Every structure is written in C-alpha cells, then in structure tokens.
PDB file of C-alpha atoms in Angstrom:
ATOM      1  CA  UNK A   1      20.459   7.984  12.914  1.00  0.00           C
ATOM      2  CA  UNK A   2      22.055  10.638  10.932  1.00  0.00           C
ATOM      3  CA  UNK A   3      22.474   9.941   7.568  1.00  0.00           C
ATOM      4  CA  UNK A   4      24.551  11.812   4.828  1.00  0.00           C
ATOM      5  CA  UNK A   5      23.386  11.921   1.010  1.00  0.00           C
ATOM      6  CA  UNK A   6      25.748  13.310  -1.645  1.00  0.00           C
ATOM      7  CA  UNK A   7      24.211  16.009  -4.095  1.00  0.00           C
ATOM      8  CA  UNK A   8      21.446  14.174  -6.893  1.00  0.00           C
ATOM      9  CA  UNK A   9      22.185  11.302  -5.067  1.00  0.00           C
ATOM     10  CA  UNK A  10      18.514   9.113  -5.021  1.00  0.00           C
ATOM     11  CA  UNK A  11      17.324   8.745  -1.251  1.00  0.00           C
ATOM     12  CA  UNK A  12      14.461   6.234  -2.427  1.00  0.00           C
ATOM     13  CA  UNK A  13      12.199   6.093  -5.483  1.00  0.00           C
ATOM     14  CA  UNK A  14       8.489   6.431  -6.372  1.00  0.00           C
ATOM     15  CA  UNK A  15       6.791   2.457  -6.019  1.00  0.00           C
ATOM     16  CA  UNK A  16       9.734   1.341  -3.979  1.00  0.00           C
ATOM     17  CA  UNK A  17       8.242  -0.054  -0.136  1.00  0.00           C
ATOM     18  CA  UNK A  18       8.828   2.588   2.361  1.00  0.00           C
ATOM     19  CA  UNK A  19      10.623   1.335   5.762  1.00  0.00           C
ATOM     20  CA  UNK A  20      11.885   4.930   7.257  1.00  0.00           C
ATOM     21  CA  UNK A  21      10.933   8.272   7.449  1.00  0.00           C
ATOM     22  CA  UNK A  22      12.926  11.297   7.178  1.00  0.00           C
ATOM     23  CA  UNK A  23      13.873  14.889   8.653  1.00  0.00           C
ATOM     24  CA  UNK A  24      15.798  16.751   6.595  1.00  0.00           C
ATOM     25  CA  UNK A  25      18.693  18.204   9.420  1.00  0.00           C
ATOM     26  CA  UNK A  26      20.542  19.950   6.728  1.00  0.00           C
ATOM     27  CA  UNK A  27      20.531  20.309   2.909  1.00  0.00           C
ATOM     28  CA  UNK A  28      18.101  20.344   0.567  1.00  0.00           C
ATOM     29  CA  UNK A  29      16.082  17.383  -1.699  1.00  0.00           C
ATOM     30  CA  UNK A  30      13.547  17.542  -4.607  1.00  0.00           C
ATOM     31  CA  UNK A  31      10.192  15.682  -4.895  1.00  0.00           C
ATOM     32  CA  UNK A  32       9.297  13.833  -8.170  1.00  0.00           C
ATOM     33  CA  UNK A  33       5.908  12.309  -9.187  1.00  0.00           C
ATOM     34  CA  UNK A  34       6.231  10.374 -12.056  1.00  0.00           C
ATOM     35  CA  UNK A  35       9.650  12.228 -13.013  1.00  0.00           C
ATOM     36  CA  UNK A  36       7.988  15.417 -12.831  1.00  0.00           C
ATOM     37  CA  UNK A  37       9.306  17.760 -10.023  1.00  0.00           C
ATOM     38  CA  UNK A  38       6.803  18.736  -8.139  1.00  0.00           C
ATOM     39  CA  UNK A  39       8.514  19.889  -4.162  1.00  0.00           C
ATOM     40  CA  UNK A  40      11.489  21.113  -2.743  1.00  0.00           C
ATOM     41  CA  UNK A  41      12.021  20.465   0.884  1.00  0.00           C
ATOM     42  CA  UNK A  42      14.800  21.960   2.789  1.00  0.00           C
ATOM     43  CA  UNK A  43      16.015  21.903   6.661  1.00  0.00           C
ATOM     44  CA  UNK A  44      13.048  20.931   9.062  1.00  0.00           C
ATOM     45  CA  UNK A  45      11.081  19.561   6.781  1.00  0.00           C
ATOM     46  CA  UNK A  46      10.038  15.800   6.497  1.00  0.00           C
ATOM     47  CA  UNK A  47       8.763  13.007   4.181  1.00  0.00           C
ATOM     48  CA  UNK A  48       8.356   9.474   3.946  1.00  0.00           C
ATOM     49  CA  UNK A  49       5.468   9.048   6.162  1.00  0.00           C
ATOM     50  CA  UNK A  50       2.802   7.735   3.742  1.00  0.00           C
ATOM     51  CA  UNK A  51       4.443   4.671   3.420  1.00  0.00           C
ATOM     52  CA  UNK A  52       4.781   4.024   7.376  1.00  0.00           C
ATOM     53  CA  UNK A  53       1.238   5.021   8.078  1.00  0.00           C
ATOM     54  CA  UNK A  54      -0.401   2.754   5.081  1.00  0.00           C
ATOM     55  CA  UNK A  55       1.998   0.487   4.067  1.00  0.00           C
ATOM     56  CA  UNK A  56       1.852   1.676   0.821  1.00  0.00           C
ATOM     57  CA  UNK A  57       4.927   2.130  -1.953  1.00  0.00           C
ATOM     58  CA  UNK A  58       6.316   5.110  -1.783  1.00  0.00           C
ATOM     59  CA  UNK A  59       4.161   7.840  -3.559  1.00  0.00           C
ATOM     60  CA  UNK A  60       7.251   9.926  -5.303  1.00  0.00           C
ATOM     61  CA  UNK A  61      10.944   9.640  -5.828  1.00  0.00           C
ATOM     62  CA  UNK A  62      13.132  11.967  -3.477  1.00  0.00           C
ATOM     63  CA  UNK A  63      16.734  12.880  -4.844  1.00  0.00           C
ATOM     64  CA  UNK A  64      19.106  15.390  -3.043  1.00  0.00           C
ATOM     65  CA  UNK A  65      19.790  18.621  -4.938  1.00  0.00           C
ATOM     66  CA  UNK A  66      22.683  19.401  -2.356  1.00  0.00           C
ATOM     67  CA  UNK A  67      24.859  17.562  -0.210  1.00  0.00           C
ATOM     68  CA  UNK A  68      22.114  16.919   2.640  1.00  0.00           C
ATOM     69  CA  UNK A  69      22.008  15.410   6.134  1.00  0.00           C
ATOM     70  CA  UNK A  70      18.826  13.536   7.235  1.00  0.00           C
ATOM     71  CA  UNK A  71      17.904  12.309  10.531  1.00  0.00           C
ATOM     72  CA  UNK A  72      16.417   8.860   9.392  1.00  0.00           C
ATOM     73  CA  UNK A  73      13.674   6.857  11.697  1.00  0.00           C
ATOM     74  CA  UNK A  74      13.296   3.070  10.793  1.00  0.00           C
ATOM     75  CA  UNK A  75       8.863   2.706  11.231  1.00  0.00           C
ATOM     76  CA  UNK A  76       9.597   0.753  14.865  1.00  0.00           C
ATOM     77  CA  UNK A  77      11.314   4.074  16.254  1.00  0.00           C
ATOM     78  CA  UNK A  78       8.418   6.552  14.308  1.00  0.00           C
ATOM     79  CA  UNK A  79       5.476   4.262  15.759  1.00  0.00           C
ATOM     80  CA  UNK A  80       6.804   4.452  19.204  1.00  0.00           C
ATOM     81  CA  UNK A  81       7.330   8.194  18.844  1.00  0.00           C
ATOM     82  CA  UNK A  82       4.016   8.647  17.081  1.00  0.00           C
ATOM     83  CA  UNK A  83       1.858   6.740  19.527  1.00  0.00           C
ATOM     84  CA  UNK A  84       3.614   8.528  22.684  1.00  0.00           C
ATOM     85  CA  UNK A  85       2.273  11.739  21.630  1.00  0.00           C
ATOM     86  CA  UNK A  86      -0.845  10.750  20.930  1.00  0.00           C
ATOM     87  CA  UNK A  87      -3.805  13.044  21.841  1.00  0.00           C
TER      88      UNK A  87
END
C-alpha cells in the first residue's frame, strides 16, 4: 500500500511496537535515536525491519523532512515476501 506522509510529519516513534516496514517510493525522512538525528534516507531506501524480524520496539523515531510517499508492508505481507526468497 502506498502511503503519503506530509513534511515533519512523525511516521512512528522510537519504543513504539513495530507492525510494518517501509520503502521509501518518493521523498525523503530523518532517523532519530534518542532525539538525536542520526540518518537520512531518501527514495529506495528502507526501514522498519528490526521490529518485524525481533519483535522488538522500534529502535529510533522516523519523521519526514519532505512530503514523502512510502510503499508500506504490514509483517504478514514482508514474511511471505521474505521467506519466498529465501536462499
């Protein structure tokens, strides 16, 4: 599903439980690690998939710095992608 974010507009937060993963399609976002910037990630990039992978909370907080467009995979859709291309 394609999902639109509006510039500094918070896509999910550090300690929150993760239940997607994201491509960035177009735009731009910043990292943060305990409010400290520490990433920016732009078109092709990806993030999100500690949580899916561990079940952990999410590790940082993720805020658009532009008005961005991200392809967003709920953790049924990115297992069953995962484990298809599984060496």
């Amino acid at each position: 599903m394609l999902v639109h974010f509006g510039a500094r507009k918070t896509i999910f937060e550090q300690d929150e439980p993760g239940d997607c993963f994201y491509i960035i399609y177009s735009g731009r976002v910043c990292v943060y690690v305990q409010e400290k910037a520490v990433a920016e990630l732009n078109k092709g990039k990806s993030f999100g998939e500690l949580a899916l992978i561990y079940g952990a909370p999410r590790s940082a907080t993720i805020i658009a710095v532009e008005p961005s467009d991200l392809i967003v995979l709920d953790k049924y859709t990115y297992d069953r992608i995962i484990k298809g291309v599984q060496l």
